Amino acid sequence: MTQTLTAAPAYAPPGKPLCGHCGTDRHDDFRILSRHRTSVGTTVWIRCSCGTPQVRVATGAGIQLVARGRLPQGRGPGPGR
């Protein structure tokens, strides 16, 4: 069985923040929680410094955000929380 991920582009356009909740665009603001090889690439579970978990799939074509969790309770969106 072959899976195709088409929900979003496999790259982040220039100037687009990596975290949609807090707007960070620095890779060092994320902590890798786990990394697993799958049939479609490598699945990486990460947590932003604002507390938002994300799931990304890395393939030869790039990295695609496939899931993003909610902000922790009591934290609002935007920089400077």
Short mmCIF file of C-alpha atoms in Angstrom, two decimals:
data_model
loop_
_atom_site.label_atom_id
_atom_site.label_comp_id
_atom_site.label_asym_id
_atom_site.label_seq_id
_atom_site.Cartn_x
_atom_site.Cartn_y
_atom_site.Cartn_z
CA MET A 1 0.00 0.00 0.00
CA THR A 2 1.41 3.40 -0.96
CA GLN A 3 0.52 6.55 0.96
CA THR A 4 0.66 10.00 -0.57
CA LEU A 5 0.68 13.10 1.63
CA THR A 6 -0.90 16.03 -0.19
CA ALA A 7 -2.35 18.19 2.59
CA ALA A 8 0.36 20.87 2.46
CA PRO A 9 3.50 21.74 0.49
CA ALA A 10 6.61 19.78 1.43
CA TYR A 11 8.54 22.96 2.19
CA ALA A 12 8.07 26.14 4.18
CA PRO A 13 7.82 29.19 1.91
CA PRO A 14 10.39 31.91 2.69
CA GLY A 15 9.24 34.19 5.47
CA LYS A 16 6.56 31.80 6.75
CA PRO A 17 7.02 31.02 10.48
CA LEU A 18 7.72 27.43 11.51
CA CYS A 19 5.19 27.67 14.35
CA GLY A 20 1.74 28.98 13.46
CA HIS A 21 0.89 29.66 17.12
CA CYS A 22 3.81 31.79 18.36
CA GLY A 23 5.34 32.83 15.03
CA THR A 24 8.87 31.58 15.69
CA ASP A 25 11.01 30.95 12.65
CA ARG A 26 14.13 29.66 14.40
CA HIS A 27 14.90 25.94 14.24
CA ASP A 28 16.56 26.01 17.67
CA ASP A 29 13.20 26.93 19.28
CA PHE A 30 12.03 23.32 18.74
CA ARG A 31 12.86 20.20 20.76
CA ILE A 32 12.74 16.79 19.08
CA LEU A 33 10.57 14.42 21.12
CA SER A 34 10.92 11.35 18.88
CA ARG A 35 11.92 10.33 15.38
CA HIS A 36 10.74 7.22 13.52
CA ARG A 37 11.38 5.86 10.03
CA THR A 38 8.19 5.01 8.17
CA SER A 39 7.23 3.86 4.67
CA VAL A 40 6.78 7.50 3.54
CA GLY A 41 9.90 8.97 5.16
CA THR A 42 10.87 9.96 8.68
CA THR A 43 8.17 11.02 11.13
CA VAL A 44 9.42 13.59 13.65
CA TRP A 45 7.48 14.64 16.77
CA ILE A 46 8.65 18.06 18.00
CA ARG A 47 7.62 20.64 20.59
CA CYS A 48 7.99 24.38 20.03
CA SER A 49 9.27 26.60 22.84
CA CYS A 50 5.67 27.89 23.22
CA GLY A 51 4.60 24.33 24.12
CA THR A 52 2.81 23.38 20.90
CA PRO A 53 3.49 19.80 19.71
CA GLN A 54 3.86 19.16 15.98
CA VAL A 55 4.26 16.11 13.77
CA ARG A 56 6.32 16.49 10.61
CA VAL A 57 7.21 14.01 7.88
CA ALA A 58 10.60 14.37 6.20
CA THR A 59 10.98 12.88 2.71
CA GLY A 60 13.37 13.39 -0.17
CA ALA A 61 11.08 16.22 -1.35
CA GLY A 62 11.29 18.16 1.93
CA ILE A 63 9.52 18.45 5.27
CA GLN A 64 5.74 18.56 5.64
CA LEU A 65 3.73 19.57 8.71
CA VAL A 66 1.05 16.87 9.08
CA ALA A 67 -0.37 17.65 12.53
CA ARG A 68 -0.19 20.41 15.11
CA GLY A 69 -1.55 20.37 18.65
CA ARG A 70 -3.14 23.11 20.68
CA LEU A 71 -1.37 25.68 22.81
CA PRO A 72 -1.03 24.67 26.46
CA GLN A 73 -3.82 26.07 28.64
CA GLY A 74 -3.21 29.66 29.70
CA ARG A 75 -0.87 30.56 26.83
CA GLY A 76 -2.13 32.90 24.17
CA PRO A 77 -0.97 33.11 20.56
CA GLY A 78 1.66 35.52 19.35
CA PRO A 79 5.20 36.44 20.35
CA GLY A 80 6.02 37.88 23.75
CA ARG A 81 3.66 35.70 25.78
#
